[in-house]
Amino acid sequence: MGDRKYFGTDGIRGRANTYPMTAEVALRVGLAAGKLFRTDDDRRHLVVIGKDTRLSGYTIEPALVAGFASVGMDVRTFGPVPTPGVAMLTRSMRADLGVMISASHNDYADNGIKLFGPDGYKLSDEIELKIEAMMDQGLDQGLAPSHKLGRVKRIDDAQARYIEIAKQAFPKRLTLQGLRIAVDCANGAGYKVAPTTLFELGAEVFPVGVTPNGTNINAECGSTHPATLADAVKRYRADIGIALDGDADRLIICDETGRVVDGDQIMALVGLDWARRGLLTGDGVVATVMSNLGLERKLKSEGLTLERTKVGDRYVMERMREGGFNIGGEQSGHIILHDHATTGDGLMAALQVLAVLVESGKPMSELARQFEPVPQKLENVRFSADKPLETDAVKAAIAEAEAALSGQGRLLVRPSGTEKLIRVMAEGDDEALVKRVVADVAGAVRSA
């Protein structure tokens, strides 16, 4: 995987208007992906494109459109719509390819390009590598003859279509009437769809982060800045708070006291509820190596398993498909409900939490602590050496740490997929030991 030039763990991402996140690279993506997905038959081929609210979307979108249209693919643009909405509409419009322009929870200065296949799933590594290989071809190669150029059209009601699909996922027997919900849309892609969906299901909605201006996406708001949501919950005396990130594929919740509930607790809440109803498939939940040991123990106590994958919601999704699981996700709030969506969906996940809340009649604060999290410590270490994890000193420090934790915790040391960082994470019942172990390993990586 180290030989990738453009694609990282979640599509292509970088600082907007600097390589590789330039209009030229976007044009090359359109040309390459268009050629790859345009089979030789005579039918028209279709690509759909959504985006979040970043200013730089105005440079990336037209470049992609030009690339796709010039190799003969028809294009439909959606404007601002959540990432999972693009995945859904790729399927429902029977498109050959879906594209989302977003850098998710990063600030407005970044942007990214994510690709979905006709089935609504993120493309596999091998297809991304094929696209990558074709991106460096000459810009004049493989263009369509003038009578076969693609046609481009804007779909004005894309948001309304997503709202209808989202509402279907909320149980028919329930209503949100009488519920006060604060929702923070991060000034991002969900700024219209999330409040509208909740309102149409009967809730009294108090939206924040719904005035995007191109540069305020994720700025002091959204799932990465939960203090804003906690504030709104208290200010509006809400029963629950919901925060999405910039492309609305992840979710953080606040209970009515303003206390934050992370993705692990959300997976436990919905997973155990579905298990009791006989709706859970695969006899367990899929999460990543970052999920808390407390979640694993809680599921085990109910006779369910926690399967772990490497970090990245696409790896969670792959494992879910292999093992027939219908709930998976990440501690950071990417929750994948395979009965309803092919990728993480903050709004869909929120609706499932709301269903449990309404049906139980309990306050959110009672539901929020499904398990006591085990003390967990994460430290990110910047490095300049070539491969710090391969030095003897670091290997020795890791072995020592694992021995110290054995039987009562775990250690995880991994390079970041997006920056020059080594992430050192430990968790265990003894908080002092956990802190010491992380400090020792992080120190060894630094001195390497």
mmCIF file of C-alpha atoms in Angstrom, residues 285-420:
data_model
loop_
_atom_site.group_PDB
_atom_site.id
_atom_site.type_symbol
_atom_site.label_atom_id
_atom_site.label_comp_id
_atom_site.label_asym_id
_atom_site.label_seq_id
_atom_site.Cartn_x
_atom_site.Cartn_y
_atom_site.Cartn_z
ATOM 1 C CA VAL A 285 -20.559 -5.979 16.099
ATOM 2 C CA VAL A 286 -17.571 -4.988 13.933
ATOM 3 C CA ALA A 287 -15.302 -2.185 15.184
ATOM 4 C CA THR A 288 -11.673 -1.148 14.762
ATOM 5 C CA VAL A 289 -8.597 -1.709 16.882
ATOM 6 C CA MET A 290 -9.297 1.697 18.483
ATOM 7 C CA SER A 291 -12.581 0.683 20.128
ATOM 8 C CA ASN A 292 -12.590 0.453 23.919
ATOM 9 C CA LEU A 293 -12.042 -2.854 25.706
ATOM 10 C CA GLY A 294 -15.150 -2.025 27.762
ATOM 11 C CA LEU A 295 -17.276 -2.417 24.615
ATOM 12 C CA GLU A 296 -15.768 -5.839 23.929
ATOM 13 C CA ARG A 297 -16.444 -7.000 27.499
ATOM 14 C CA LYS A 298 -20.014 -5.675 27.483
ATOM 15 C CA LEU A 299 -20.863 -7.494 24.237
ATOM 16 C CA LYS A 300 -19.194 -10.670 25.514
ATOM 17 C CA SER A 301 -21.305 -10.560 28.686
ATOM 18 C CA GLU A 302 -24.408 -10.625 26.437
ATOM 19 C CA GLY A 303 -23.063 -13.540 24.391
ATOM 20 C CA LEU A 304 -22.010 -11.340 21.453
ATOM 21 C CA THR A 305 -18.635 -10.871 19.811
ATOM 22 C CA LEU A 306 -16.655 -7.748 18.906
ATOM 23 C CA GLU A 307 -14.694 -8.248 15.687
ATOM 24 C CA ARG A 308 -11.848 -5.778 15.158
ATOM 25 C CA THR A 309 -10.405 -4.452 11.902
ATOM 26 C CA LYS A 310 -7.752 -1.889 11.072
ATOM 27 C CA VAL A 311 -8.754 1.772 11.268
ATOM 28 C CA GLY A 312 -10.956 3.068 8.440
ATOM 29 C CA ASP A 313 -14.675 2.587 7.905
ATOM 30 C CA ARG A 314 -14.105 0.797 4.590
ATOM 31 C CA TYR A 315 -12.276 -2.015 6.444
ATOM 32 C CA VAL A 316 -15.149 -2.246 8.911
ATOM 33 C CA MET A 317 -17.564 -2.468 5.994
ATOM 34 C CA GLU A 318 -15.501 -5.174 4.258
ATOM 35 C CA ARG A 319 -15.527 -7.324 7.405
ATOM 36 C CA MET A 320 -19.276 -6.724 7.863
ATOM 37 C CA ARG A 321 -19.971 -7.942 4.345
ATOM 38 C CA GLU A 322 -17.732 -11.003 4.748
ATOM 39 C CA GLY A 323 -19.246 -12.030 8.079
ATOM 40 C CA GLY A 324 -22.862 -11.000 7.520
ATOM 41 C CA PHE A 325 -22.868 -8.329 10.258
ATOM 42 C CA ASN A 326 -25.356 -5.449 10.141
ATOM 43 C CA ILE A 327 -23.790 -3.097 12.715
ATOM 44 C CA GLY A 328 -20.249 -1.816 12.755
ATOM 45 C CA GLY A 329 -18.346 1.376 13.233
ATOM 46 C CA GLU A 330 -15.592 3.406 14.799
ATOM 47 C CA GLN A 331 -15.170 5.030 18.196
ATOM 48 C CA SER A 332 -14.922 8.359 16.351
ATOM 49 C CA GLY A 333 -18.591 8.073 15.409
ATOM 50 C CA HIS A 334 -18.636 6.399 11.987
ATOM 51 C CA ILE A 335 -21.558 4.027 12.460
ATOM 52 C CA ILE A 336 -22.492 1.676 9.622
ATOM 53 C CA LEU A 337 -25.981 0.164 9.673
ATOM 54 C CA HIS A 338 -25.849 -2.280 6.801
ATOM 55 C CA ASP A 339 -29.635 -2.765 6.709
ATOM 56 C CA HIS A 340 -29.937 0.895 5.721
ATOM 57 C CA ALA A 341 -26.658 2.094 4.208
ATOM 58 C CA THR A 342 -23.423 1.012 2.514
ATOM 59 C CA THR A 343 -21.183 3.434 4.390
ATOM 60 C CA GLY A 344 -21.115 5.385 7.675
ATOM 61 C CA ASP A 345 -24.205 7.584 8.050
ATOM 62 C CA GLY A 346 -24.537 10.029 10.947
ATOM 63 C CA LEU A 347 -28.225 10.752 10.454
ATOM 64 C CA MET A 348 -29.239 7.084 10.027
ATOM 65 C CA ALA A 349 -27.333 6.181 13.197
ATOM 66 C CA ALA A 350 -28.957 9.083 15.079
ATOM 67 C CA LEU A 351 -32.411 7.828 14.047
ATOM 68 C CA GLN A 352 -31.644 4.380 15.499
ATOM 69 C CA VAL A 353 -30.533 5.938 18.804
ATOM 70 C CA LEU A 354 -33.708 8.055 18.820
ATOM 71 C CA ALA A 355 -35.809 4.919 18.238
ATOM 72 C CA VAL A 356 -34.289 3.306 21.366
ATOM 73 C CA LEU A 357 -34.752 6.561 23.310
ATOM 74 C CA VAL A 358 -38.443 6.931 22.350
ATOM 75 C CA GLU A 359 -39.279 3.273 22.916
ATOM 76 C CA SER A 360 -37.527 3.021 26.294
ATOM 77 C CA GLY A 361 -39.105 6.176 27.720
ATOM 78 C CA LYS A 362 -35.856 6.714 29.663
ATOM 79 C CA PRO A 363 -33.773 9.894 29.590
ATOM 80 C CA MET A 364 -30.717 9.732 27.313
ATOM 81 C CA SER A 365 -28.356 9.974 30.303
ATOM 82 C CA GLU A 366 -29.602 6.559 31.474
ATOM 83 C CA LEU A 367 -29.041 4.984 28.068
ATOM 84 C CA ALA A 368 -25.722 6.689 27.371
ATOM 85 C CA ARG A 369 -23.564 4.559 29.673
ATOM 86 C CA GLN A 370 -23.953 1.110 28.197
ATOM 87 C CA PHE A 371 -20.583 0.113 29.695
ATOM 88 C CA GLU A 372 -17.818 1.648 31.818
ATOM 89 C CA PRO A 373 -14.971 2.471 29.442
ATOM 90 C CA VAL A 374 -11.572 1.093 30.411
ATOM 91 C CA PRO A 375 -8.935 3.864 30.877
ATOM 92 C CA GLN A 376 -7.472 4.529 27.423
ATOM 93 C CA LYS A 377 -4.532 6.777 26.515
ATOM 94 C CA LEU A 378 -3.516 7.830 23.015
ATOM 95 C CA GLU A 379 -0.397 9.762 22.086
ATOM 96 C CA ASN A 380 0.574 10.872 18.586
ATOM 97 C CA VAL A 381 4.319 11.106 17.967
ATOM 98 C CA ARG A 382 5.698 13.042 14.962
ATOM 99 C CA PHE A 383 8.684 11.319 13.397
ATOM 100 C CA SER A 384 11.345 12.132 10.826
ATOM 101 C CA ALA A 385 13.276 8.832 10.745
ATOM 102 C CA ASP A 386 12.439 6.480 7.902
ATOM 103 C CA LYS A 387 10.836 3.595 9.739
ATOM 104 C CA PRO A 388 10.968 4.239 13.495
ATOM 105 C CA LEU A 389 8.938 1.107 14.277
ATOM 106 C CA GLU A 390 11.684 -1.125 12.871
ATOM 107 C CA THR A 391 14.446 -0.008 15.251
ATOM 108 C CA ASP A 392 15.527 -2.419 17.995
ATOM 109 C CA ALA A 393 14.938 0.088 20.802
ATOM 110 C CA VAL A 394 11.315 0.649 19.750
ATOM 111 C CA LYS A 395 10.695 -3.083 19.305
ATOM 112 C CA ALA A 396 12.091 -3.702 22.794
ATOM 113 C CA ALA A 397 9.927 -0.954 24.328
ATOM 114 C CA ILE A 398 6.814 -2.409 22.667
ATOM 115 C CA ALA A 399 7.616 -5.942 23.878
ATOM 116 C CA GLU A 400 8.163 -4.660 27.420
ATOM 117 C CA ALA A 401 4.892 -2.698 27.360
ATOM 118 C CA GLU A 402 2.939 -5.704 26.088
ATOM 119 C CA ALA A 403 4.363 -7.861 28.872
ATOM 120 C CA ALA A 404 3.387 -5.262 31.487
ATOM 121 C CA LEU A 405 -0.188 -5.137 30.184
ATOM 122 C CA SER A 406 -0.620 -8.829 29.556
ATOM 123 C CA GLY A 407 -3.981 -10.178 30.567
ATOM 124 C CA GLN A 408 -5.378 -6.847 31.716
ATOM 125 C CA GLY A 409 -5.139 -4.504 28.775
ATOM 126 C CA ARG A 410 -3.741 -4.025 25.294
ATOM 127 C CA LEU A 411 -1.242 -1.906 23.387
ATOM 128 C CA LEU A 412 -1.590 -0.633 19.845
ATOM 129 C CA VAL A 413 1.197 1.087 17.911
ATOM 130 C CA ARG A 414 0.497 2.083 14.325
ATOM 131 C CA PRO A 415 1.481 4.689 11.741
ATOM 132 C CA SER A 416 -1.224 7.188 10.772
ATOM 133 C CA GLY A 417 -2.677 6.684 7.300
ATOM 134 C CA THR A 418 -2.798 10.412 6.611
ATOM 135 C CA GLU A 419 0.181 12.127 8.334
ATOM 136 C CA LYS A 420 3.760 11.457 9.495
#
